[in-house]
Coordinates of C-alpha atoms in Angstrom, one line a residue:
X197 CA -181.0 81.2 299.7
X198 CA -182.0 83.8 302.3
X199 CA -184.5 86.5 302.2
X200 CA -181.5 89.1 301.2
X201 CA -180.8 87.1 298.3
X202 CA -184.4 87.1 297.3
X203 CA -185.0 90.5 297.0
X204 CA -181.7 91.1 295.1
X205 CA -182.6 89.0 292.7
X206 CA -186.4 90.6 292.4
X207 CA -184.5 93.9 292.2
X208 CA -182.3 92.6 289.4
X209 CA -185.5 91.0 287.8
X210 CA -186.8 94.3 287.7
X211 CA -184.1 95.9 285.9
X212 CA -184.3 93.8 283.5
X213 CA -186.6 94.5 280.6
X214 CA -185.8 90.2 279.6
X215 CA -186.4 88.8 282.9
X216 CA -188.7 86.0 284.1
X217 CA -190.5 88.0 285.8
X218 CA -191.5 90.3 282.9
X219 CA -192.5 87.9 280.5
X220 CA -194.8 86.2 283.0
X221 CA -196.5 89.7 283.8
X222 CA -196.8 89.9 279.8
X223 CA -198.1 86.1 279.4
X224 CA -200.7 86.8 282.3
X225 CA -201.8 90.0 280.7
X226 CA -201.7 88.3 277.1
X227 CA -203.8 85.1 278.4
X228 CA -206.1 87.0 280.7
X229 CA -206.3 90.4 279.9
X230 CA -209.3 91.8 278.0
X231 CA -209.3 92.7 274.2
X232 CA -208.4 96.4 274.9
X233 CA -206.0 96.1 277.0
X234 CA -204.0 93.7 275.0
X235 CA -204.4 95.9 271.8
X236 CA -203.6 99.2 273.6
X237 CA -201.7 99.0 276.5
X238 CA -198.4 97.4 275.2
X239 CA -197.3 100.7 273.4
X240 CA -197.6 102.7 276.5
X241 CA -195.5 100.1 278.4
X242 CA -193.1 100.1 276.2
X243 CA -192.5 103.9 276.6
X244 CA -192.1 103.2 279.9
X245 CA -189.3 100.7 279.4
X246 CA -187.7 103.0 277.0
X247 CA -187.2 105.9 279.6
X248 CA -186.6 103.6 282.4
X249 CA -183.8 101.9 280.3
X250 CA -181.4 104.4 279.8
X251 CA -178.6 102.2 277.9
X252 CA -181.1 100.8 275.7
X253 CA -182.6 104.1 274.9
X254 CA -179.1 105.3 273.8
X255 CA -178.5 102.6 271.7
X256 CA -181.8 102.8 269.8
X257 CA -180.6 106.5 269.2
X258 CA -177.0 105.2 268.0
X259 CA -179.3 103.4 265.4
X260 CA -181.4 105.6 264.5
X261 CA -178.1 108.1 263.8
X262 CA -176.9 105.3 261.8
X263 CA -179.7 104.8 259.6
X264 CA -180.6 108.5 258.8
X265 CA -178.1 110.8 260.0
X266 CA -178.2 113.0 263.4
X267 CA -182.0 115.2 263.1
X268 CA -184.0 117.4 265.3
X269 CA -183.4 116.7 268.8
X270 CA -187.6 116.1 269.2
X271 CA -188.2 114.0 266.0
X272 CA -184.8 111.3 267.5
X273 CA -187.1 111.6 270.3
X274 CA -190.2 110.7 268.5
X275 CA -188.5 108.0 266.6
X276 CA -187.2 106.3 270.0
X277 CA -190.6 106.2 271.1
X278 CA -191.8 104.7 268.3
X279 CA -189.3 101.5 268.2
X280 CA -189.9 100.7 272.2
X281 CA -194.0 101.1 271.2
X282 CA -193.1 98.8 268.5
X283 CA -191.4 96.3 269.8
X284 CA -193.6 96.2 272.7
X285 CA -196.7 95.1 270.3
X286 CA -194.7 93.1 268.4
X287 CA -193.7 90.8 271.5
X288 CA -197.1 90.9 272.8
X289 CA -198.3 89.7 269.4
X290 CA -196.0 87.5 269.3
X291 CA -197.3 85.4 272.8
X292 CA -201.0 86.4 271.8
X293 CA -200.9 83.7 268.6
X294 CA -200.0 81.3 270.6
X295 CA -202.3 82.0 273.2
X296 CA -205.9 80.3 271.8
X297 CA -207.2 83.6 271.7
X298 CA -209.5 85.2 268.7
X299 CA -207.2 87.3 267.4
X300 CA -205.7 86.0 264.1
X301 CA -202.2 86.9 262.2
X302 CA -202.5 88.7 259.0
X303 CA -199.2 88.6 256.8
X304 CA -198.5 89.5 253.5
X305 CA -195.8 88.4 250.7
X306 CA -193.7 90.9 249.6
X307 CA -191.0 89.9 246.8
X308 CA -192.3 86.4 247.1
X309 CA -190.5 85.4 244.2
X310 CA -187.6 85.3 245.7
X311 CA -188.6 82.8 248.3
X312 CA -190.2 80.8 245.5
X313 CA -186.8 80.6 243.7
X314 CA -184.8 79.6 246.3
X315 CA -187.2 76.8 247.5
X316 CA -188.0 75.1 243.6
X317 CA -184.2 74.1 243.7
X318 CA -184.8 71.7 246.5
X319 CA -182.0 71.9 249.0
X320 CA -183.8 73.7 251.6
X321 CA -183.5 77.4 252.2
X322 CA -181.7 79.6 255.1
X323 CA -183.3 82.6 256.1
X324 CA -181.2 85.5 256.8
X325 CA -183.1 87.5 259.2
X326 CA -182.6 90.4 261.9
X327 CA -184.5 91.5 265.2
X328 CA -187.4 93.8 263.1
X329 CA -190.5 94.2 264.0
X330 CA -192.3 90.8 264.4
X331 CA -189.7 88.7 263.2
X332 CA -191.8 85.5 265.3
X333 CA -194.1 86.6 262.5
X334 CA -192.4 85.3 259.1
X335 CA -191.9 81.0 260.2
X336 CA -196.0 81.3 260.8
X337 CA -196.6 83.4 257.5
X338 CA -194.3 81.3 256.0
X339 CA -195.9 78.0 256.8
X340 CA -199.4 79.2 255.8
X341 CA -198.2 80.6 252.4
X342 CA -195.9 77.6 251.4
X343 CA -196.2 74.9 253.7
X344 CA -192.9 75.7 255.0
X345 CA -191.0 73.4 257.8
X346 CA -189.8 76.5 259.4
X347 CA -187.1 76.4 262.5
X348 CA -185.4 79.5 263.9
X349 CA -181.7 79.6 265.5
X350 CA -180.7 81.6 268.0
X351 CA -178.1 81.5 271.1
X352 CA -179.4 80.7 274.5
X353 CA -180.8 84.2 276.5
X354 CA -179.6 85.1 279.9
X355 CA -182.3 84.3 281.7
X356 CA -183.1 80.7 281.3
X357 CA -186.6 80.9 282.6
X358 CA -187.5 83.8 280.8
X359 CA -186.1 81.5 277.5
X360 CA -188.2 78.4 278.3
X361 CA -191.2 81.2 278.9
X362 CA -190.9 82.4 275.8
X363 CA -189.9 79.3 273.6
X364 CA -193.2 77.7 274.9
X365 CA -195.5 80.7 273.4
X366 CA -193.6 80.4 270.3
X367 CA -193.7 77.0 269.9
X368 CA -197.2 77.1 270.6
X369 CA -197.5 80.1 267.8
X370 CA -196.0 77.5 265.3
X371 CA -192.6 79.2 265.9
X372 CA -190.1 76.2 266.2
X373 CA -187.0 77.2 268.3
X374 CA -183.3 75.5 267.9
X375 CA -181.0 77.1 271.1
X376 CA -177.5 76.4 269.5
X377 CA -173.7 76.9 271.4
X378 CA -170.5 76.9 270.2
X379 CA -170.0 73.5 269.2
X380 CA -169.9 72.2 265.4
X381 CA -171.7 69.6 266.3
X382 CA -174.8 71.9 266.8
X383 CA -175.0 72.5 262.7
X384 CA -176.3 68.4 262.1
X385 CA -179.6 69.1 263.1
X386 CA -179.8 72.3 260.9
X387 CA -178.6 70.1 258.1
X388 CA -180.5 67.4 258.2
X389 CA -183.4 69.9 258.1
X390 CA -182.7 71.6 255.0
X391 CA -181.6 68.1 253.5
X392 CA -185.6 67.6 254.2
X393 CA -186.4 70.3 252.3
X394 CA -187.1 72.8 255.5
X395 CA -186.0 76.0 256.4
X396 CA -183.3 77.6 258.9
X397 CA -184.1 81.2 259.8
X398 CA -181.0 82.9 261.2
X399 CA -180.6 86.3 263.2
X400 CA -177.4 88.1 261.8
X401 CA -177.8 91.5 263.5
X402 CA -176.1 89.6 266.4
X403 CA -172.8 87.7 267.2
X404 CA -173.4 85.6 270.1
X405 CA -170.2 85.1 271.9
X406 CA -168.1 82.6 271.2
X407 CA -169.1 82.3 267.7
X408 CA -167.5 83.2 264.7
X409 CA -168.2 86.6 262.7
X410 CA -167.5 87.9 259.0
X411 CA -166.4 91.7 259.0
X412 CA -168.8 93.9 256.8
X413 CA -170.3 97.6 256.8
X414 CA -173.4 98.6 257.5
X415 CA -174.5 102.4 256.8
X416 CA -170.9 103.1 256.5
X417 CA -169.6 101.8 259.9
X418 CA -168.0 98.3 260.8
X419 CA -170.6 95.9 261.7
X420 CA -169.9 91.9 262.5
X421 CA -172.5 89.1 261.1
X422 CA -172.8 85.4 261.9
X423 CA -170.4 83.2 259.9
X424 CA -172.7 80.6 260.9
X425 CA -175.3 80.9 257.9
X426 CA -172.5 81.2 255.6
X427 CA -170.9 77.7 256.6
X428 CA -174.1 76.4 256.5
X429 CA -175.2 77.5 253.4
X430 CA -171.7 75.7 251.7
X431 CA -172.2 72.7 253.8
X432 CA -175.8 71.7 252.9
X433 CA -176.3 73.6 249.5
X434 CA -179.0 75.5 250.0
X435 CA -179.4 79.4 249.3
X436 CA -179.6 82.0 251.9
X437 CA -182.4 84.3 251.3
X438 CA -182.2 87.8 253.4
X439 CA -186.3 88.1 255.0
X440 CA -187.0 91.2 257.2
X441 CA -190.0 91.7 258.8
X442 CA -192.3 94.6 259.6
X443 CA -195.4 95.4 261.3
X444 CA -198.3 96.9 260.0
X445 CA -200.5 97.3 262.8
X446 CA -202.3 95.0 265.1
X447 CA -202.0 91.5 264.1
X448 CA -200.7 92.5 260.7
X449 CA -197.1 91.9 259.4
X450 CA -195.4 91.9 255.9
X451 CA -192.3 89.4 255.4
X452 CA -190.1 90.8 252.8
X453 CA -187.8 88.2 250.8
X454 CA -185.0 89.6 248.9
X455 CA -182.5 88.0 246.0
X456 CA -181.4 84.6 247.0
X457 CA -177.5 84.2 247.6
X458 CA -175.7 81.0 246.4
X459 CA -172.5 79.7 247.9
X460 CA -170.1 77.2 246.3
X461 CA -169.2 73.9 248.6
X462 CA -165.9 74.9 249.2
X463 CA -165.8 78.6 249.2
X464 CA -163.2 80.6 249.2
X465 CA -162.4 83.8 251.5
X466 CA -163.4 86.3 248.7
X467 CA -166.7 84.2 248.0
X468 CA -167.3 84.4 251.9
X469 CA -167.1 88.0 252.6
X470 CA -168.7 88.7 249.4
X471 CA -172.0 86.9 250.2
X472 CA -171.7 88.2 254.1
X473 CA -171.6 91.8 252.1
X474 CA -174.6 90.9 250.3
X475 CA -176.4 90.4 253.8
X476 CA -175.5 93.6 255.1
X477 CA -176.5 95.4 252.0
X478 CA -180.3 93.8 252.2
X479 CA -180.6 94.4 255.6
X480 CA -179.3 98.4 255.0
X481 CA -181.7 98.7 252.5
X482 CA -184.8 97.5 254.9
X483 CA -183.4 99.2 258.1
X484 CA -182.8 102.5 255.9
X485 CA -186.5 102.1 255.2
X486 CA -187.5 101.2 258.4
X487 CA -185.6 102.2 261.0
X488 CA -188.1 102.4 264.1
X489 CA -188.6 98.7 263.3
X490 CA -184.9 97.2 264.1
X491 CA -185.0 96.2 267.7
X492 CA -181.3 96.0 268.2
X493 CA -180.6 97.2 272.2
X494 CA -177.1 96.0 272.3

């Protein structure tokens, strides 16, 4: 590789807000940076991703339309701030648990029942969760409330050193990743886990491609959501619980657990769709409530 090539892909590293090279500039700043700095400075670097990233910025406004309807031209504004602030703490939050630092996670139960009933009938529970603010938050909050074996799926990112980056401060956080494909055969793992008793956390504001998707609505509009979860949850048994996450302020998260959704072992297409709706209308409800705190770029 010549120098040419180098400096392409710096340039491309630098346009892109999930490259290598910004997560190690976070990590650095996380591990070495002073109380302060850690605390305060992420919010203003997130503005500055959110105006240098145009396509992002846009779709964060598509969202925000979504969720509550086309509003002064100043408060979109506002609220598009607010969501690249957010997720900015929320990541560096996310590497600071893991990081041996002072700074100690606060999270509070909300619904908790719901969790609770789920988990008394033994056959593990699947966590149907989305990209809100501090979603690395609920597998430690989880663990520390109910001793929960907690393991989060998700596809593979484009950048494969920003993934190991990132999957080491998580891991380290208490944060157990599972990188899964398109292959069946990537399910056993997840099964034997809930056939332990654990949980299986699952993102289903995306579709990674290759995999299969159920058709629902979401504030009115066509939306797709994993299938995966759903195959999951007739294979093994165990409910799916929607959990969405949002952040208080710094260090301080509340994991949210709504109704638990049961699946027959051979379901049928109506069953299916119906549970997938059932998704989509818990995640409505907690986006429509909080919609600065649904980190969805695509």
């Amino acid at each position: 590789m010549g120098i040419g090539d180098d400096l392409g892909k710096l340039i491309d590293d630098l346009r892109r807000h999930d490259s290598v090279l910004w997560r190690r500039a976070l990590d650095a700043g996380v591990t070495h940076g002073p109380r302060p700095f850690v605390r305060y400075a992420p919010p203003l670097i997130g503005l500055a991703f959110g105006i240098a990233l145009g396509r992002q910025r846009r779709a964060v406004r598509r969202n925000l339309r979504r969720a509550l309807g086309k509003r002064n031209v100043l408060v979109e504004n506002v609220d598009v701030a607010r969501v690249f602030a957010s997720f900015a703490s929320c990541l560096t939050e996310a590497f600071l648990v893991g990081r041996g630092r002072p700074e100690r996670l606060v999270g509070l139960c909300a619904s908790d029942e719901n969790y609770v009933q789920a988990a008394s009938e033994g056959r593990g529970v699947i966590i149907a969760t989305a990209h809100t603010g501090g979603w690395q938050a609920a597998g430690p909050i989880l663990r520390s409330v109910h001793t929960a074996d907690v393991v989060v799926v998700m596809a593979h990112e484009r950048d494969e050193r920003a993934e190991a980056l990132t999957d080491d401060a998580r891991d380290k956080a208490g944060v157990r990743i599972v990188h899964v494909g398109t292959s069946p055969l990537d399910a056993l793992p997840l099964l034997s886990h809930l056939r332990r008793g654990g949980v299986v956390a699952v993102q289903i504001d995306r579709l990674p491609k290759g995999m299969r998707g159920r058709e629902v609505t979401l504030f009115g509009e066509p939306f797709v959501v994993p299938e995966g979860p759903l195959s999951l949850a007739a294979l093994s048994g165990a409910p799916i619980v929607p959990v969405f996450t949002r952040r208080l302020g710094y260090m301080r998260y509340e994991v949210r657990s709504c109704p638990p959704i049961s699946l027959p072992r051979r379901p049928s297409e109506d069953e299916l769709s119906l549970a997938a709706r059932r998704i989509a209308a818990a995640m409505e409800s907690f986006l429509r409530e909080n919609p600065t705190q649904w980190f969805h770029f695509e």
